[in-house]
């Protein structure tokens, strides 16, 4: 699978479906999803942001690069507290985990002068993890310790999917893959390894393929894939001029030697156990706004951004305590005419509510 990243940074275990037209408008895609089609059977149209939005991306990247770098270092060191570096294999969950996996690989090269294998594979809510890709990794690294990587947690659906998928895989192939997930931000309180539990702004959530190596969301559709294939994806080479994937990585990596003190200080903070308190907040929102389908509630900055970029939003809830992180949320909501409502009763900075289609 081609990408705009260096082959040294990542190997995508995805089937290249670039020749197939499978994009649908936001409204049509939303209708199909709400009628029962899985979101991974089709792709959204990749709409490029305007100049004002890109200015905001560069501004926030410069502002938050030290925080991202520190969180990467914290996650990297927490992983090493559990697994030996010499046998470590990073497996990022495409797409949100992809740039984070590259940053972790770069951190290990910077700090320990070792090149850790890094793969990116697909996991689909309600469909599971790509077993073909997992089997490939296990066969190529038989003595390895796999570490799964994602960007952030929302409700914890992917955490559950990963746990169930690894259990099935281990039982089927007599393996013992560890399903522990490592994320930069864990506002859902459901990941064992995290950089922060604060719902803080991760600039790579702002964009689509142009901050993810020009690779699309992953696809799982029997029309395009054969039995035993990797899950699929598309490469949007035509968007190369708008691509900031490598720029994002290099900007954060440049901060590594400036945040060593912050990493050490954060590592002294006792690790808090998972309690899934994010899901409790989501259930309150479901009751408060009489929402039938809990999948229409997308909590956290990353998930709210996704709702505004590629779903049909009903309204956006914002926690006033986090307003300093939400400039791009307000901008996207204003551009799409989506109402924004204060809602302080959640651990998240914001929450996107998807419109129920008739």
mmCIF file of C-alpha atoms in Angstrom:
data_model
loop_
_atom_site.group_PDB
_atom_site.id
_atom_site.type_symbol
_atom_site.label_atom_id
_atom_site.label_comp_id
_atom_site.label_asym_id
_atom_site.label_seq_id
_atom_site.Cartn_x
_atom_site.Cartn_y
_atom_site.Cartn_z
ATOM 1 C CA UNK A 1 0.000 0.000 0.000
ATOM 2 C CA UNK A 2 1.648 3.295 -1.075
ATOM 3 C CA UNK A 3 1.719 6.367 1.157
ATOM 4 C CA UNK A 4 3.544 9.684 1.411
ATOM 5 C CA UNK A 5 5.483 8.452 4.453
ATOM 6 C CA UNK A 6 8.966 6.983 4.211
ATOM 7 C CA UNK A 7 9.068 3.189 4.007
ATOM 8 C CA UNK A 8 11.446 3.354 6.979
ATOM 9 C CA UNK A 9 8.681 4.907 9.097
ATOM 10 C CA UNK A 10 5.844 2.488 8.399
ATOM 11 C CA UNK A 11 4.559 -0.549 6.541
ATOM 12 C CA UNK A 12 0.845 -0.442 5.714
ATOM 13 C CA UNK A 13 -0.686 -3.919 5.683
ATOM 14 C CA UNK A 14 -3.612 -2.815 3.519
ATOM 15 C CA UNK A 15 -4.844 -3.830 0.069
ATOM 16 C CA UNK A 16 -4.528 -0.942 -2.395
ATOM 17 C CA UNK A 17 -8.004 -0.080 -3.725
ATOM 18 C CA UNK A 18 -7.043 3.247 -5.298
ATOM 19 C CA UNK A 19 -8.547 2.259 -8.650
ATOM 20 C CA UNK A 20 -12.066 1.828 -7.241
ATOM 21 C CA UNK A 21 -14.612 4.644 -6.894
ATOM 22 C CA UNK A 22 -16.408 4.104 -3.589
ATOM 23 C CA UNK A 23 -16.835 7.619 -2.207
ATOM 24 C CA UNK A 24 -20.288 8.944 -1.354
ATOM 25 C CA UNK A 25 -21.514 12.353 -0.287
ATOM 26 C CA UNK A 26 -21.781 12.986 3.438
ATOM 27 C CA UNK A 27 -25.591 12.913 3.395
ATOM 28 C CA UNK A 28 -25.792 9.733 1.300
ATOM 29 C CA UNK A 29 -23.179 7.994 3.428
ATOM 30 C CA UNK A 30 -24.989 8.983 6.622
ATOM 31 C CA UNK A 31 -28.284 7.643 5.279
ATOM 32 C CA UNK A 32 -26.678 4.313 4.376
ATOM 33 C CA UNK A 33 -24.964 3.993 7.766
ATOM 34 C CA UNK A 34 -28.229 4.685 9.610
ATOM 35 C CA UNK A 35 -29.995 2.118 7.413
ATOM 36 C CA UNK A 36 -27.521 -0.549 8.522
ATOM 37 C CA UNK A 37 -24.554 -0.327 6.143
ATOM 38 C CA UNK A 38 -21.246 -0.547 7.982
ATOM 39 C CA UNK A 39 -19.220 2.664 7.685
ATOM 40 C CA UNK A 40 -16.208 0.701 6.336
ATOM 41 C CA UNK A 41 -18.073 -0.486 3.223
ATOM 42 C CA UNK A 42 -17.662 2.941 1.599
ATOM 43 C CA UNK A 43 -15.571 6.096 1.898
ATOM 44 C CA UNK A 44 -16.368 9.757 2.490
ATOM 45 C CA UNK A 45 -15.469 12.331 -0.128
ATOM 46 C CA UNK A 46 -12.163 13.925 0.887
ATOM 47 C CA UNK A 47 -13.032 17.627 0.981
ATOM 48 C CA UNK A 48 -9.996 19.873 1.364
ATOM 49 C CA UNK A 49 -10.210 22.574 4.062
ATOM 50 C CA UNK A 50 -10.098 26.237 3.200
ATOM 51 C CA UNK A 51 -7.140 28.552 3.755
ATOM 52 C CA UNK A 52 -8.448 29.836 7.091
ATOM 53 C CA UNK A 53 -8.760 26.327 8.461
ATOM 54 C CA UNK A 54 -5.242 25.372 7.302
ATOM 55 C CA UNK A 55 -3.849 28.497 8.962
ATOM 56 C CA UNK A 56 -5.505 27.300 12.159
ATOM 57 C CA UNK A 57 -3.958 23.847 11.682
ATOM 58 C CA UNK A 58 -0.435 25.281 11.389
ATOM 59 C CA UNK A 59 -1.049 27.618 14.322
ATOM 60 C CA UNK A 60 -2.316 24.861 16.611
ATOM 61 C CA UNK A 61 0.407 22.451 15.499
ATOM 62 C CA UNK A 62 3.053 24.981 16.532
ATOM 63 C CA UNK A 63 1.222 25.569 19.818
ATOM 64 C CA UNK A 64 0.655 21.920 20.750
ATOM 65 C CA UNK A 65 3.758 20.241 19.287
ATOM 66 C CA UNK A 66 5.551 20.254 22.696
ATOM 67 C CA UNK A 67 2.507 18.685 24.389
ATOM 68 C CA UNK A 68 2.259 16.026 21.680
ATOM 69 C CA UNK A 69 5.988 15.287 21.914
ATOM 70 C CA UNK A 70 5.787 14.940 25.701
ATOM 71 C CA UNK A 71 2.769 12.635 25.469
ATOM 72 C CA UNK A 72 4.589 10.505 22.881
ATOM 73 C CA UNK A 73 7.561 10.197 25.237
ATOM 74 C CA UNK A 74 5.320 9.244 28.164
ATOM 75 C CA UNK A 75 3.558 6.556 26.136
ATOM 76 C CA UNK A 76 6.867 5.252 24.779
ATOM 77 C CA UNK A 77 8.378 4.892 28.254
ATOM 78 C CA UNK A 78 5.231 3.292 29.687
ATOM 79 C CA UNK A 79 5.380 0.709 26.897
ATOM 80 C CA UNK A 80 9.001 -0.074 27.790
ATOM 81 C CA UNK A 81 7.995 -0.634 31.398
ATOM 82 C CA UNK A 82 5.976 -3.624 30.144
ATOM 83 C CA UNK A 83 7.802 -4.879 27.037
ATOM 84 C CA UNK A 84 11.469 -5.234 25.977
ATOM 85 C CA UNK A 85 12.527 -2.733 23.328
ATOM 86 C CA UNK A 86 14.555 -5.274 21.320
ATOM 87 C CA UNK A 87 11.455 -7.418 20.734
ATOM 88 C CA UNK A 88 8.915 -4.621 20.376
ATOM 89 C CA UNK A 89 6.722 -4.314 17.281
ATOM 90 C CA UNK A 90 4.452 -1.278 16.998
ATOM 91 C CA UNK A 91 1.075 -1.933 15.366
ATOM 92 C CA UNK A 92 -0.893 1.256 14.802
ATOM 93 C CA UNK A 93 -4.610 1.145 14.120
ATOM 94 C CA UNK A 94 -5.294 2.914 10.846
ATOM 95 C CA UNK A 95 -5.922 5.798 10.497
ATOM 96 C CA UNK A 96 -5.820 7.772 13.740
ATOM 97 C CA UNK A 97 -3.083 5.591 15.192
ATOM 98 C CA UNK A 98 -0.837 5.846 12.138
ATOM 99 C CA UNK A 99 0.965 9.160 12.805
ATOM 100 C CA UNK A 100 1.194 8.311 16.516
ATOM 101 C CA UNK A 101 2.903 5.005 15.697
ATOM 102 C CA UNK A 102 5.418 6.845 13.513
ATOM 103 C CA UNK A 103 6.100 9.338 16.310
ATOM 104 C CA UNK A 104 6.720 6.485 18.758
ATOM 105 C CA UNK A 105 9.084 4.803 16.297
ATOM 106 C CA UNK A 106 10.935 8.110 15.864
ATOM 107 C CA UNK A 107 11.120 8.567 19.655
ATOM 108 C CA UNK A 108 12.766 5.173 20.129
ATOM 109 C CA UNK A 109 15.261 6.003 17.360
ATOM 110 C CA UNK A 110 15.980 9.386 18.993
ATOM 111 C CA UNK A 111 16.253 8.153 22.593
ATOM 112 C CA UNK A 112 17.607 4.600 22.248
ATOM 113 C CA UNK A 113 19.098 4.524 18.730
ATOM 114 C CA UNK A 114 17.043 1.513 17.758
ATOM 115 C CA UNK A 115 14.691 1.036 14.807
ATOM 116 C CA UNK A 116 11.477 -0.613 15.963
ATOM 117 C CA UNK A 117 9.295 -2.336 13.339
ATOM 118 C CA UNK A 118 6.054 -0.433 12.759
ATOM 119 C CA UNK A 119 2.995 -1.671 10.897
ATOM 120 C CA UNK A 120 -0.406 -0.080 10.399
ATOM 121 C CA UNK A 121 -3.438 -2.350 10.142
ATOM 122 C CA UNK A 122 -7.204 -1.997 10.029
ATOM 123 C CA UNK A 123 -9.761 -2.494 12.759
ATOM 124 C CA UNK A 124 -13.453 -1.920 12.103
ATOM 125 C CA UNK A 125 -16.130 -1.328 14.711
ATOM 126 C CA UNK A 126 -18.618 -4.230 14.668
ATOM 127 C CA UNK A 127 -16.414 -6.112 12.166
ATOM 128 C CA UNK A 128 -13.214 -6.654 14.105
ATOM 129 C CA UNK A 129 -9.471 -6.536 13.509
ATOM 130 C CA UNK A 130 -7.756 -7.630 10.298
ATOM 131 C CA UNK A 131 -6.697 -11.184 11.182
ATOM 132 C CA UNK A 132 -4.760 -11.604 7.932
ATOM 133 C CA UNK A 133 -2.590 -8.617 8.821
ATOM 134 C CA UNK A 134 -2.095 -9.827 12.398
ATOM 135 C CA UNK A 135 -1.072 -13.266 11.157
ATOM 136 C CA UNK A 136 1.442 -11.659 8.784
ATOM 137 C CA UNK A 137 3.053 -9.768 11.678
ATOM 138 C CA UNK A 138 3.156 -12.789 13.969
ATOM 139 C CA UNK A 139 4.729 -14.941 11.239
ATOM 140 C CA UNK A 140 7.355 -12.314 10.402
ATOM 141 C CA UNK A 141 8.169 -11.543 14.057
ATOM 142 C CA UNK A 142 7.562 -14.814 15.914
ATOM 143 C CA UNK A 143 9.372 -13.758 19.113
ATOM 144 C CA UNK A 144 7.969 -10.235 19.161
ATOM 145 C CA UNK A 145 5.898 -8.323 21.677
ATOM 146 C CA UNK A 146 3.166 -6.477 19.782
ATOM 147 C CA UNK A 147 1.998 -3.095 21.040
ATOM 148 C CA UNK A 148 -1.209 -1.666 19.554
ATOM 149 C CA UNK A 149 -1.310 2.115 19.059
ATOM 150 C CA UNK A 150 -4.186 4.552 18.512
ATOM 151 C CA UNK A 151 -4.555 8.316 18.719
ATOM 152 C CA UNK A 152 -7.199 8.747 21.383
ATOM 153 C CA UNK A 153 -10.236 7.096 22.960
ATOM 154 C CA UNK A 154 -13.846 8.155 22.407
ATOM 155 C CA UNK A 155 -16.379 5.850 24.052
ATOM 156 C CA UNK A 156 -13.958 2.931 24.108
ATOM 157 C CA UNK A 157 -15.537 0.989 21.226
ATOM 158 C CA UNK A 158 -12.185 0.257 19.581
ATOM 159 C CA UNK A 159 -10.707 -0.830 22.925
ATOM 160 C CA UNK A 160 -13.501 -3.403 23.215
ATOM 161 C CA UNK A 161 -13.173 -4.421 19.561
ATOM 162 C CA UNK A 162 -9.427 -4.906 19.972
ATOM 163 C CA UNK A 163 -9.829 -7.018 23.111
ATOM 164 C CA UNK A 164 -12.454 -9.254 21.492
ATOM 165 C CA UNK A 165 -10.500 -9.504 18.230
ATOM 166 C CA UNK A 166 -7.263 -10.544 19.923
ATOM 167 C CA UNK A 167 -9.082 -13.117 22.047
ATOM 168 C CA UNK A 168 -10.598 -14.691 18.935
ATOM 169 C CA UNK A 169 -7.263 -14.559 17.113
ATOM 170 C CA UNK A 170 -5.393 -16.162 20.012
ATOM 171 C CA UNK A 171 -7.939 -18.952 20.303
ATOM 172 C CA UNK A 172 -7.969 -19.587 16.549
ATOM 173 C CA UNK A 173 -4.208 -19.604 16.002
ATOM 174 C CA UNK A 174 -3.005 -20.654 19.473
ATOM 175 C CA UNK A 175 -1.211 -17.351 20.044
ATOM 176 C CA UNK A 176 -0.902 -15.010 23.016
ATOM 177 C CA UNK A 177 -1.081 -11.512 21.551
ATOM 178 C CA UNK A 178 -1.474 -8.799 24.192
ATOM 179 C CA UNK A 179 -4.519 -6.621 23.410
ATOM 180 C CA UNK A 180 -3.325 -3.672 25.515
ATOM 181 C CA UNK A 181 -3.938 -0.378 23.701
ATOM 182 C CA UNK A 182 -1.652 2.651 23.997
ATOM 183 C CA UNK A 183 -3.045 6.096 23.132
ATOM 184 C CA UNK A 184 -1.910 9.698 23.465
ATOM 185 C CA UNK A 185 -5.151 10.869 25.066
ATOM 186 C CA UNK A 186 -7.563 8.684 27.044
ATOM 187 C CA UNK A 187 -10.491 10.831 28.196
ATOM 188 C CA UNK A 188 -12.673 7.695 28.228
ATOM 189 C CA UNK A 189 -10.477 6.163 30.975
ATOM 190 C CA UNK A 190 -10.403 2.831 29.123
ATOM 191 C CA UNK A 191 -6.800 2.489 27.878
ATOM 192 C CA UNK A 192 -4.097 0.955 30.058
ATOM 193 C CA UNK A 193 -1.273 2.994 28.484
ATOM 194 C CA UNK A 194 -1.854 6.703 27.894
ATOM 195 C CA UNK A 195 0.009 9.975 27.582
ATOM 196 C CA UNK A 196 -2.722 11.922 29.329
ATOM 197 C CA UNK A 197 -6.261 11.388 30.484
ATOM 198 C CA UNK A 198 -7.108 14.975 29.546
ATOM 199 C CA UNK A 199 -9.126 15.447 26.374
ATOM 200 C CA UNK A 200 -6.436 17.549 24.771
ATOM 201 C CA UNK A 201 -6.063 18.699 21.194
ATOM 202 C CA UNK A 202 -4.168 16.389 18.807
ATOM 203 C CA UNK A 203 -3.666 18.331 15.552
ATOM 204 C CA UNK A 204 -3.650 15.172 13.409
ATOM 205 C CA UNK A 205 -7.369 14.827 14.254
ATOM 206 C CA UNK A 206 -7.976 18.051 12.301
ATOM 207 C CA UNK A 207 -7.497 16.607 8.827
ATOM 208 C CA UNK A 208 -8.146 13.423 6.883
ATOM 209 C CA UNK A 209 -5.726 11.685 4.509
ATOM 210 C CA UNK A 210 -3.508 14.759 4.169
ATOM 211 C CA UNK A 211 -2.173 14.203 7.684
ATOM 212 C CA UNK A 212 -2.190 10.395 7.390
ATOM 213 C CA UNK A 213 0.181 9.711 4.521
ATOM 214 C CA UNK A 214 -2.538 10.362 1.885
ATOM 215 C CA UNK A 215 -4.145 7.077 2.904
ATOM 216 C CA UNK A 216 -7.942 6.840 3.151
ATOM 217 C CA UNK A 217 -9.988 5.338 5.939
ATOM 218 C CA UNK A 218 -9.827 1.565 5.829
ATOM 219 C CA UNK A 219 -12.346 -0.411 3.797
ATOM 220 C CA UNK A 220 -13.935 -3.799 4.424
ATOM 221 C CA UNK A 221 -16.292 -4.591 1.568
ATOM 222 C CA UNK A 222 -16.697 -8.029 -0.034
ATOM 223 C CA UNK A 223 -17.308 -6.383 -3.412
ATOM 224 C CA UNK A 224 -13.674 -5.269 -3.522
ATOM 225 C CA UNK A 225 -11.817 -7.797 -1.348
ATOM 226 C CA UNK A 226 -11.297 -11.529 -1.598
ATOM 227 C CA UNK A 227 -11.204 -14.008 1.278
ATOM 228 C CA UNK A 228 -7.819 -13.736 2.998
ATOM 229 C CA UNK A 229 -7.048 -10.232 1.692
ATOM 230 C CA UNK A 230 -5.851 -7.501 3.982
ATOM 231 C CA UNK A 231 -8.521 -4.885 4.625
ATOM 232 C CA UNK A 232 -8.337 -2.201 1.951
ATOM 233 C CA UNK A 233 -7.680 1.523 1.583
ATOM 234 C CA UNK A 234 -7.075 4.115 -1.111
ATOM 235 C CA UNK A 235 -4.056 6.316 -1.790
ATOM 236 C CA UNK A 236 -4.982 9.892 -2.729
ATOM 237 C CA UNK A 237 -1.890 10.879 -4.674
ATOM 238 C CA UNK A 238 -3.818 13.701 -6.313
ATOM 239 C CA UNK A 239 -3.828 15.513 -2.944
ATOM 240 C CA UNK A 240 -0.018 15.590 -2.701
ATOM 241 C CA UNK A 241 0.183 19.393 -2.801
ATOM 242 C CA UNK A 242 -2.044 19.627 0.280
ATOM 243 C CA UNK A 243 -0.188 16.881 2.170
ATOM 244 C CA UNK A 244 1.186 17.831 5.607
ATOM 245 C CA UNK A 245 1.765 14.298 6.898
ATOM 246 C CA UNK A 246 5.576 14.457 7.060
ATOM 247 C CA UNK A 247 5.518 18.094 8.194
ATOM 248 C CA UNK A 248 3.371 17.080 11.164
ATOM 249 C CA UNK A 249 5.787 14.297 12.134
ATOM 250 C CA UNK A 250 8.915 16.435 11.762
ATOM 251 C CA UNK A 251 7.404 19.336 13.737
ATOM 252 C CA UNK A 252 6.665 17.096 16.726
ATOM 253 C CA UNK A 253 9.957 15.161 16.523
ATOM 254 C CA UNK A 254 11.859 18.462 16.658
ATOM 255 C CA UNK A 255 10.476 18.941 20.179
ATOM 256 C CA UNK A 256 11.795 15.677 21.670
ATOM 257 C CA UNK A 257 14.983 17.080 23.185
ATOM 258 C CA UNK A 258 13.046 20.003 24.716
ATOM 259 C CA UNK A 259 10.470 17.930 26.599
ATOM 260 C CA UNK A 260 12.604 15.376 28.448
ATOM 261 C CA UNK A 261 11.929 17.075 31.792
ATOM 262 C CA UNK A 262 8.162 17.110 31.152
ATOM 263 C CA UNK A 263 8.261 13.402 30.278
ATOM 264 C CA UNK A 264 10.130 12.501 33.476
ATOM 265 C CA UNK A 265 7.715 14.558 35.600
ATOM 266 C CA UNK A 266 4.633 12.953 34.052
ATOM 267 C CA UNK A 267 6.082 9.479 34.550
ATOM 268 C CA UNK A 268 6.241 10.168 38.278
ATOM 269 C CA UNK A 269 2.444 10.572 38.400
ATOM 270 C CA UNK A 270 0.800 7.313 39.564
ATOM 271 C CA UNK A 271 -1.041 5.460 36.797
ATOM 272 C CA UNK A 272 -4.785 5.659 37.293
ATOM 273 C CA UNK A 273 -6.761 2.465 36.714
ATOM 274 C CA UNK A 274 -9.337 2.288 33.942
ATOM 275 C CA UNK A 275 -12.885 2.964 35.147
ATOM 276 C CA UNK A 276 -14.679 3.727 31.846
ATOM 277 C CA UNK A 277 -16.011 7.006 33.269
ATOM 278 C CA UNK A 278 -16.268 8.385 29.747
ATOM 279 C CA UNK A 279 -18.986 5.871 28.943
ATOM 280 C CA UNK A 280 -20.908 6.985 32.011
ATOM 281 C CA UNK A 281 -20.873 10.555 30.679
ATOM 282 C CA UNK A 282 -22.056 9.300 27.288
ATOM 283 C CA UNK A 283 -24.982 7.462 28.854
ATOM 284 C CA UNK A 284 -26.014 10.671 30.625
ATOM 285 C CA UNK A 285 -25.912 12.535 27.320
ATOM 286 C CA UNK A 286 -28.025 9.817 25.717
ATOM 287 C CA UNK A 287 -30.687 10.231 28.397
ATOM 288 C CA UNK A 288 -30.504 14.039 28.498
ATOM 289 C CA UNK A 289 -31.004 14.439 24.728
ATOM 290 C CA UNK A 290 -33.173 11.328 24.152
ATOM 291 C CA UNK A 291 -30.820 9.785 21.613
ATOM 292 C CA UNK A 292 -31.907 6.326 20.442
ATOM 293 C CA UNK A 293 -28.596 5.094 19.030
ATOM 294 C CA UNK A 294 -25.566 5.493 21.298
ATOM 295 C CA UNK A 295 -23.332 5.370 18.200
ATOM 296 C CA UNK A 296 -24.701 8.827 17.336
ATOM 297 C CA UNK A 297 -22.814 10.230 20.351
ATOM 298 C CA UNK A 298 -19.156 10.933 19.551
ATOM 299 C CA UNK A 299 -17.323 12.286 22.608
ATOM 300 C CA UNK A 300 -13.919 13.945 22.701
ATOM 301 C CA UNK A 301 -12.064 16.450 20.521
ATOM 302 C CA UNK A 302 -10.920 13.834 18.013
ATOM 303 C CA UNK A 303 -14.326 12.243 17.533
ATOM 304 C CA UNK A 304 -16.159 15.583 17.440
ATOM 305 C CA UNK A 305 -13.779 16.762 14.723
ATOM 306 C CA UNK A 306 -14.556 13.630 12.720
ATOM 307 C CA UNK A 307 -18.292 14.251 13.087
ATOM 308 C CA UNK A 308 -17.868 17.759 11.686
ATOM 309 C CA UNK A 309 -15.578 16.618 8.871
ATOM 310 C CA UNK A 310 -17.420 13.555 7.580
ATOM 311 C CA UNK A 311 -20.777 12.932 9.283
ATOM 312 C CA UNK A 312 -24.070 14.879 9.477
ATOM 313 C CA UNK A 313 -24.007 16.680 12.844
ATOM 314 C CA UNK A 314 -27.102 17.580 14.836
ATOM 315 C CA UNK A 315 -25.359 19.692 17.446
ATOM 316 C CA UNK A 316 -22.043 20.026 19.251
ATOM 317 C CA UNK A 317 -21.754 20.023 23.038
ATOM 318 C CA UNK A 318 -18.811 21.919 24.492
ATOM 319 C CA UNK A 319 -17.381 21.895 27.989
ATOM 320 C CA UNK A 320 -16.619 25.556 28.843
ATOM 321 C CA UNK A 321 -13.592 24.458 30.899
ATOM 322 C CA UNK A 322 -11.819 23.383 27.677
ATOM 323 C CA UNK A 323 -12.703 26.287 25.381
ATOM 324 C CA UNK A 324 -9.035 27.141 24.760
ATOM 325 C CA UNK A 325 -8.668 23.819 22.881
ATOM 326 C CA UNK A 326 -11.737 24.177 20.681
ATOM 327 C CA UNK A 327 -11.077 26.946 18.168
ATOM 328 C CA UNK A 328 -11.161 24.549 15.202
ATOM 329 C CA UNK A 329 -14.399 22.986 16.505
ATOM 330 C CA UNK A 330 -16.089 26.395 16.589
ATOM 331 C CA UNK A 331 -14.766 27.181 13.105
ATOM 332 C CA UNK A 332 -16.023 23.923 11.587
ATOM 333 C CA UNK A 333 -19.385 24.236 13.339
ATOM 334 C CA UNK A 334 -19.803 27.797 12.076
ATOM 335 C CA UNK A 335 -18.931 26.795 8.497
ATOM 336 C CA UNK A 336 -21.440 23.927 8.534
ATOM 337 C CA UNK A 337 -24.162 25.830 10.400
ATOM 338 C CA UNK A 338 -24.153 23.409 13.333
ATOM 339 C CA UNK A 339 -25.416 24.732 16.687
ATOM 340 C CA UNK A 340 -23.007 24.658 19.635
ATOM 341 C CA UNK A 341 -24.361 24.188 23.156
ATOM 342 C CA UNK A 342 -22.529 24.489 26.512
ATOM 343 C CA UNK A 343 -22.525 21.213 28.449
ATOM 344 C CA UNK A 344 -20.118 21.028 31.421
ATOM 345 C CA UNK A 345 -21.280 17.670 32.804
ATOM 346 C CA UNK A 346 -18.648 15.500 31.082
ATOM 347 C CA UNK A 347 -14.942 14.690 31.302
ATOM 348 C CA UNK A 348 -14.597 15.476 27.602
ATOM 349 C CA UNK A 349 -13.827 18.853 26.057
ATOM 350 C CA UNK A 350 -16.672 18.438 23.577
ATOM 351 C CA UNK A 351 -19.042 15.939 22.078
ATOM 352 C CA UNK A 352 -20.507 15.611 18.598
ATOM 353 C CA UNK A 353 -24.108 14.460 18.215
ATOM 354 C CA UNK A 354 -25.038 12.949 14.846
ATOM 355 C CA UNK A 355 -28.339 13.910 13.250
ATOM 356 C CA UNK A 356 -30.895 11.150 12.959
ATOM 357 C CA UNK A 357 -31.798 10.837 9.272
ATOM 358 C CA UNK A 358 -35.429 10.269 8.373
#
